[in-house]
Amino acid sequence: SGKLFLIMFSDGTGQVLYPSGNVAIMITYIHPVQFTYIIMEDKNINPEILAVFKSTGCSTCYHQDGTIWVNLDPVGGFCFAKNGERQKCWTWWDLKEHIHAPPLQPIYLALNSNISVHILSESKVYVTFLHKKCSIRINMGARFVVRDPKVYAEQKPQVINDPLLQSTALKIYTVLDKIQNALK
């Protein structure tokens, strides 16, 4: 269509734009090797954050209603249903317990009609932006993979088995995450 859809700067920062001209993916950094990718919905005013990916391996994707869908860290990840119920939980190096989650079974998320996320492993988390013939695929996986899982084992959050507590905890984490992002 002749419209600009990708702006990249020499320092690695940039933007991917929706056909409307709104920002789809914002690429920023704190340090030259610590990038943050913020995926926004296609809205002119007050767009919601659909996902945040950090090159450290910490990432969160949200359902359309703002609840957490997937949360990744250097230890592993969680996948949640819209009602807050935990569907999957895994660690990147434990291949015995988690056969229905990465790295043995990839997770695919469609954040909207243009953006999808494909989680294969800790270092292979792909975000694809697609509109007609314009497409870009960015690997948003961890740049520094944990070699000694024992170092991070104590940092693994405890799993909450009570559905009411789990739902409340998710709401609190979602609000705190949004407050933290707004303060940045």
PDB file of C-alpha atoms in Angstrom:
ATOM      1  CA  SER A   1       0.000   0.000   0.000  1.00  0.00           C
ATOM      2  CA  GLY A   2       3.047   2.256   0.192  1.00  0.00           C
ATOM      3  CA  LYS A   3       2.513   3.011   3.891  1.00  0.00           C
ATOM      4  CA  LEU A   4       5.452   2.827   6.255  1.00  0.00           C
ATOM      5  CA  PHE A   5       5.145  -0.136   8.628  1.00  0.00           C
ATOM      6  CA  LEU A   6       8.656  -0.495  10.110  1.00  0.00           C
ATOM      7  CA  ILE A   7      11.007   2.128  11.524  1.00  0.00           C
ATOM      8  CA  MET A   8      14.389   0.913  12.819  1.00  0.00           C
ATOM      9  CA  PHE A   9      17.244   3.040  14.132  1.00  0.00           C
ATOM     10  CA  SER A  10      20.956   2.211  14.211  1.00  0.00           C
ATOM     11  CA  ASP A  11      20.879   1.639  17.989  1.00  0.00           C
ATOM     12  CA  GLY A  12      18.352  -1.212  17.552  1.00  0.00           C
ATOM     13  CA  THR A  13      15.307   0.716  18.754  1.00  0.00           C
ATOM     14  CA  GLY A  14      12.306   1.241  16.544  1.00  0.00           C
ATOM     15  CA  GLN A  15       8.627   0.731  15.877  1.00  0.00           C
ATOM     16  CA  VAL A  16       6.367  -1.551  13.912  1.00  0.00           C
ATOM     17  CA  LEU A  17       3.196   0.236  12.807  1.00  0.00           C
ATOM     18  CA  TYR A  18      -0.321  -1.006  12.197  1.00  0.00           C
ATOM     19  CA  PRO A  19      -1.905  -0.064   8.819  1.00  0.00           C
ATOM     20  CA  SER A  20      -3.757   2.664  10.774  1.00  0.00           C
ATOM     21  CA  GLY A  21      -0.412   4.262  11.679  1.00  0.00           C
ATOM     22  CA  ASN A  22      -0.725   3.354  15.362  1.00  0.00           C
ATOM     23  CA  VAL A  23       2.278   1.757  17.066  1.00  0.00           C
ATOM     24  CA  ALA A  24       2.035  -2.045  17.116  1.00  0.00           C
ATOM     25  CA  ILE A  25       5.460  -2.868  18.588  1.00  0.00           C
ATOM     26  CA  MET A  26       7.707  -0.375  20.347  1.00  0.00           C
ATOM     27  CA  ILE A  27      11.361  -1.398  20.704  1.00  0.00           C
ATOM     28  CA  THR A  28      13.337   0.367  23.451  1.00  0.00           C
ATOM     29  CA  TYR A  29      16.376  -0.336  25.569  1.00  0.00           C
ATOM     30  CA  ILE A  30      17.833   0.511  28.959  1.00  0.00           C
ATOM     31  CA  HIS A  31      21.336  -0.751  28.252  1.00  0.00           C
ATOM     32  CA  PRO A  32      22.613  -1.576  24.758  1.00  0.00           C
ATOM     33  CA  VAL A  33      21.956  -5.293  25.307  1.00  0.00           C
ATOM     34  CA  GLN A  34      18.758  -5.075  27.389  1.00  0.00           C
ATOM     35  CA  PHE A  35      15.905  -4.480  24.989  1.00  0.00           C
ATOM     36  CA  THR A  36      12.224  -4.173  25.853  1.00  0.00           C
ATOM     37  CA  TYR A  37       9.492  -4.845  23.290  1.00  0.00           C
ATOM     38  CA  ILE A  38       6.057  -3.420  24.079  1.00  0.00           C
ATOM     39  CA  ILE A  39       3.138  -4.663  21.988  1.00  0.00           C
ATOM     40  CA  MET A  40       0.150  -2.320  21.900  1.00  0.00           C
ATOM     41  CA  GLU A  41      -3.411  -2.723  20.655  1.00  0.00           C
ATOM     42  CA  ASP A  42      -4.501  -0.834  17.522  1.00  0.00           C
ATOM     43  CA  LYS A  43      -6.221   2.172  19.133  1.00  0.00           C
ATOM     44  CA  ASN A  44      -5.678   5.917  18.698  1.00  0.00           C
ATOM     45  CA  ILE A  45      -6.411   6.868  22.303  1.00  0.00           C
ATOM     46  CA  ASN A  46      -5.141   4.997  25.373  1.00  0.00           C
ATOM     47  CA  PRO A  47      -4.143   1.725  23.698  1.00  0.00           C
ATOM     48  CA  GLU A  48      -3.823  -1.221  26.062  1.00  0.00           C
ATOM     49  CA  ILE A  49      -0.594  -3.175  26.360  1.00  0.00           C
ATOM     50  CA  LEU A  50      -1.006  -6.635  24.825  1.00  0.00           C
ATOM     51  CA  ALA A  51       2.441  -7.930  25.792  1.00  0.00           C
ATOM     52  CA  VAL A  52       5.841  -6.928  27.144  1.00  0.00           C
ATOM     53  CA  PHE A  53       9.011  -8.844  26.291  1.00  0.00           C
ATOM     54  CA  LYS A  54      12.447  -8.219  27.786  1.00  0.00           C
ATOM     55  CA  SER A  55      15.702  -9.622  26.439  1.00  0.00           C
ATOM     56  CA  THR A  56      16.409 -10.895  29.968  1.00  0.00           C
ATOM     57  CA  GLY A  57      13.770 -13.588  29.400  1.00  0.00           C
ATOM     58  CA  CYS A  58      11.014 -11.954  31.462  1.00  0.00           C
ATOM     59  CA  SER A  59       7.819 -11.516  29.453  1.00  0.00           C
ATOM     60  CA  THR A  60       4.075 -11.205  29.926  1.00  0.00           C
ATOM     61  CA  CYS A  61       1.246 -11.510  27.388  1.00  0.00           C
ATOM     62  CA  TYR A  62      -2.285 -10.416  28.235  1.00  0.00           C
ATOM     63  CA  HIS A  63      -5.760 -11.591  27.248  1.00  0.00           C
ATOM     64  CA  GLN A  64      -7.991  -8.940  25.629  1.00  0.00           C
ATOM     65  CA  ASP A  65      -9.598  -8.276  29.039  1.00  0.00           C
ATOM     66  CA  GLY A  66      -6.200  -7.446  30.584  1.00  0.00           C
ATOM     67  CA  THR A  67      -5.677 -10.646  32.572  1.00  0.00           C
ATOM     68  CA  ILE A  68      -2.356 -12.435  32.271  1.00  0.00           C
ATOM     69  CA  TRP A  69      -2.259 -15.041  29.507  1.00  0.00           C
ATOM     70  CA  VAL A  70       1.399 -16.131  29.588  1.00  0.00           C
ATOM     71  CA  ASN A  71       4.192 -15.176  31.957  1.00  0.00           C
ATOM     72  CA  LEU A  72       7.803 -16.156  31.228  1.00  0.00           C
ATOM     73  CA  ASP A  73      10.973 -15.787  33.269  1.00  0.00           C
ATOM     74  CA  PRO A  74      14.507 -17.276  33.153  1.00  0.00           C
ATOM     75  CA  VAL A  75      13.246 -20.293  35.133  1.00  0.00           C
ATOM     76  CA  GLY A  76      10.144 -21.212  33.110  1.00  0.00           C
ATOM     77  CA  GLY A  77       6.628 -20.043  32.555  1.00  0.00           C
ATOM     78  CA  PHE A  78       2.919 -20.147  33.272  1.00  0.00           C
ATOM     79  CA  CYS A  79      -0.047 -20.126  30.901  1.00  0.00           C
ATOM     80  CA  PHE A  80      -3.457 -18.999  32.199  1.00  0.00           C
ATOM     81  CA  ALA A  81      -7.039 -19.207  30.953  1.00  0.00           C
ATOM     82  CA  LYS A  82      -9.154 -16.036  30.722  1.00  0.00           C
ATOM     83  CA  ASN A  83     -10.719 -16.826  34.106  1.00  0.00           C
ATOM     84  CA  GLY A  84      -7.261 -16.858  35.731  1.00  0.00           C
ATOM     85  CA  GLU A  85      -7.030 -20.629  36.047  1.00  0.00           C
ATOM     86  CA  ARG A  86      -3.514 -21.958  35.487  1.00  0.00           C
ATOM     87  CA  GLN A  87      -3.440 -24.190  32.406  1.00  0.00           C
ATOM     88  CA  LYS A  88       0.269 -24.933  32.089  1.00  0.00           C
ATOM     89  CA  CYS A  89       3.390 -24.523  34.182  1.00  0.00           C
ATOM     90  CA  TRP A  90       6.916 -25.477  33.129  1.00  0.00           C
ATOM     91  CA  THR A  91      10.633 -24.992  33.621  1.00  0.00           C
ATOM     92  CA  TRP A  92      12.927 -24.648  30.630  1.00  0.00           C
ATOM     93  CA  TRP A  93      15.256 -27.464  31.653  1.00  0.00           C
ATOM     94  CA  ASP A  94      12.854 -30.010  33.189  1.00  0.00           C
ATOM     95  CA  LEU A  95      11.757 -32.149  30.255  1.00  0.00           C
ATOM     96  CA  LYS A  96      10.254 -34.947  32.354  1.00  0.00           C
ATOM     97  CA  GLU A  97       7.279 -33.269  34.036  1.00  0.00           C
ATOM     98  CA  HIS A  98       5.898 -30.883  31.445  1.00  0.00           C
ATOM     99  CA  ILE A  99       5.187 -32.692  28.187  1.00  0.00           C
ATOM    100  CA  HIS A 100       2.316 -30.369  27.202  1.00  0.00           C
ATOM    101  CA  ALA A 101       4.291 -27.124  27.469  1.00  0.00           C
ATOM    102  CA  PRO A 102       7.510 -25.661  26.055  1.00  0.00           C
ATOM    103  CA  PRO A 103      10.079 -26.820  25.211  1.00  0.00           C
ATOM    104  CA  LEU A 104       8.346 -30.090  24.213  1.00  0.00           C
ATOM    105  CA  GLN A 105       5.060 -28.579  23.011  1.00  0.00           C
ATOM    106  CA  PRO A 106       5.116 -25.008  21.660  1.00  0.00           C
ATOM    107  CA  ILE A 107       2.508 -22.436  22.668  1.00  0.00           C
ATOM    108  CA  TYR A 108       0.852 -20.251  20.024  1.00  0.00           C
ATOM    109  CA  LEU A 109      -1.038 -17.056  20.937  1.00  0.00           C
ATOM    110  CA  ALA A 110      -2.929 -14.721  18.602  1.00  0.00           C
ATOM    111  CA  LEU A 111      -2.794 -11.341  20.373  1.00  0.00           C
ATOM    112  CA  ASN A 112      -4.923  -9.774  17.631  1.00  0.00           C
ATOM    113  CA  SER A 113      -5.499 -10.149  13.884  1.00  0.00           C
ATOM    114  CA  ASN A 114      -1.999  -8.814  13.091  1.00  0.00           C
ATOM    115  CA  ILE A 115       0.242 -10.089  15.890  1.00  0.00           C
ATOM    116  CA  SER A 116       0.967 -13.634  17.040  1.00  0.00           C
ATOM    117  CA  VAL A 117       3.399 -15.147  19.548  1.00  0.00           C
ATOM    118  CA  HIS A 118       5.030 -18.556  19.158  1.00  0.00           C
ATOM    119  CA  ILE A 119       6.873 -19.866  22.246  1.00  0.00           C
ATOM    120  CA  LEU A 120       9.262 -22.704  21.411  1.00  0.00           C
ATOM    121  CA  SER A 121      11.944 -22.394  24.092  1.00  0.00           C
ATOM    122  CA  GLU A 122      13.561 -19.879  26.422  1.00  0.00           C
ATOM    123  CA  SER A 123      15.657 -18.395  23.616  1.00  0.00           C
ATOM    124  CA  LYS A 124      13.086 -18.915  20.834  1.00  0.00           C
ATOM    125  CA  VAL A 125      10.039 -16.741  21.479  1.00  0.00           C
ATOM    126  CA  TYR A 126       8.880 -15.358  18.143  1.00  0.00           C
ATOM    127  CA  VAL A 127       6.501 -12.458  17.629  1.00  0.00           C
ATOM    128  CA  THR A 128       5.138 -12.121  14.108  1.00  0.00           C
ATOM    129  CA  PHE A 129       3.458  -9.011  12.733  1.00  0.00           C
ATOM    130  CA  LEU A 130       1.538  -9.675   9.519  1.00  0.00           C
ATOM    131  CA  HIS A 131      -0.657  -7.474   7.351  1.00  0.00           C
ATOM    132  CA  LYS A 132      -1.155  -8.452   3.706  1.00  0.00           C
ATOM    133  CA  LYS A 133       2.364  -8.568   2.206  1.00  0.00           C
ATOM    134  CA  CYS A 134       4.015  -6.706   5.092  1.00  0.00           C
ATOM    135  CA  SER A 135       5.463  -8.995   7.731  1.00  0.00           C
ATOM    136  CA  ILE A 136       8.219  -9.093  10.287  1.00  0.00           C
ATOM    137  CA  ARG A 137       9.248 -11.849  12.688  1.00  0.00           C
ATOM    138  CA  ILE A 138      11.241 -10.881  15.774  1.00  0.00           C
ATOM    139  CA  ASN A 139      12.896 -13.327  18.161  1.00  0.00           C
ATOM    140  CA  MET A 140      12.054 -11.976  21.611  1.00  0.00           C
ATOM    141  CA  GLY A 141      13.489 -14.906  23.516  1.00  0.00           C
ATOM    142  CA  ALA A 142      16.074 -14.576  26.264  1.00  0.00           C
ATOM    143  CA  ARG A 143      19.444 -13.360  25.024  1.00  0.00           C
ATOM    144  CA  PHE A 144      21.202 -14.894  28.008  1.00  0.00           C
ATOM    145  CA  VAL A 145      20.077 -18.446  28.709  1.00  0.00           C
ATOM    146  CA  VAL A 146      20.396 -19.782  32.262  1.00  0.00           C
ATOM    147  CA  ARG A 147      23.127 -22.420  32.342  1.00  0.00           C
ATOM    148  CA  ASP A 148      22.781 -23.441  35.996  1.00  0.00           C
ATOM    149  CA  PRO A 149      19.091 -23.805  36.882  1.00  0.00           C
ATOM    150  CA  LYS A 150      19.930 -24.207  40.590  1.00  0.00           C
ATOM    151  CA  VAL A 151      20.909 -20.525  40.687  1.00  0.00           C
ATOM    152  CA  TYR A 152      17.353 -19.488  39.842  1.00  0.00           C
ATOM    153  CA  ALA A 153      15.423 -22.352  41.461  1.00  0.00           C
ATOM    154  CA  GLU A 154      14.766 -20.337  44.609  1.00  0.00           C
ATOM    155  CA  GLN A 155      13.365 -17.457  42.540  1.00  0.00           C
ATOM    156  CA  LYS A 156      10.630 -19.614  41.008  1.00  0.00           C
ATOM    157  CA  PRO A 157       7.277 -18.292  42.227  1.00  0.00           C
ATOM    158  CA  GLN A 158       5.184 -20.693  44.231  1.00  0.00           C
ATOM    159  CA  VAL A 159       2.119 -22.049  42.510  1.00  0.00           C
ATOM    160  CA  ILE A 160      -1.200 -21.054  44.062  1.00  0.00           C
ATOM    161  CA  ASN A 161      -3.637 -23.973  43.884  1.00  0.00           C
ATOM    162  CA  ASP A 162      -6.719 -22.226  45.300  1.00  0.00           C
ATOM    163  CA  PRO A 163      -8.654 -20.831  42.274  1.00  0.00           C
ATOM    164  CA  LEU A 164      -9.989 -17.808  44.199  1.00  0.00           C
ATOM    165  CA  LEU A 165      -6.545 -16.882  45.530  1.00  0.00           C
ATOM    166  CA  GLN A 166      -5.052 -17.485  42.104  1.00  0.00           C
ATOM    167  CA  SER A 167      -7.571 -15.199  40.414  1.00  0.00           C
ATOM    168  CA  THR A 168      -7.082 -12.462  43.012  1.00  0.00           C
ATOM    169  CA  ALA A 169      -3.298 -12.747  42.777  1.00  0.00           C
ATOM    170  CA  LEU A 170      -3.487 -12.431  38.986  1.00  0.00           C
ATOM    171  CA  LYS A 171      -5.605  -9.298  39.255  1.00  0.00           C
ATOM    172  CA  ILE A 172      -3.137  -7.774  41.706  1.00  0.00           C
ATOM    173  CA  TYR A 173      -0.131  -8.661  39.528  1.00  0.00           C
ATOM    174  CA  THR A 174      -1.874  -7.248  36.455  1.00  0.00           C
ATOM    175  CA  VAL A 175      -2.611  -3.951  38.211  1.00  0.00           C
ATOM    176  CA  LEU A 176       0.937  -3.743  39.601  1.00  0.00           C
ATOM    177  CA  ASP A 177       2.402  -4.498  36.173  1.00  0.00           C
ATOM    178  CA  LYS A 178       0.279  -1.784  34.550  1.00  0.00           C
ATOM    179  CA  ILE A 179       1.251   0.720  37.270  1.00  0.00           C
ATOM    180  CA  GLN A 180       4.922  -0.145  36.808  1.00  0.00           C
ATOM    181  CA  ASN A 181       4.664   0.279  33.040  1.00  0.00           C
ATOM    182  CA  ALA A 182       2.825   3.596  33.425  1.00  0.00           C
ATOM    183  CA  LEU A 183       5.539   4.926  35.744  1.00  0.00           C
ATOM    184  CA  LYS A 184       8.252   4.154  33.190  1.00  0.00           C
TER     185      LYS A 184
END
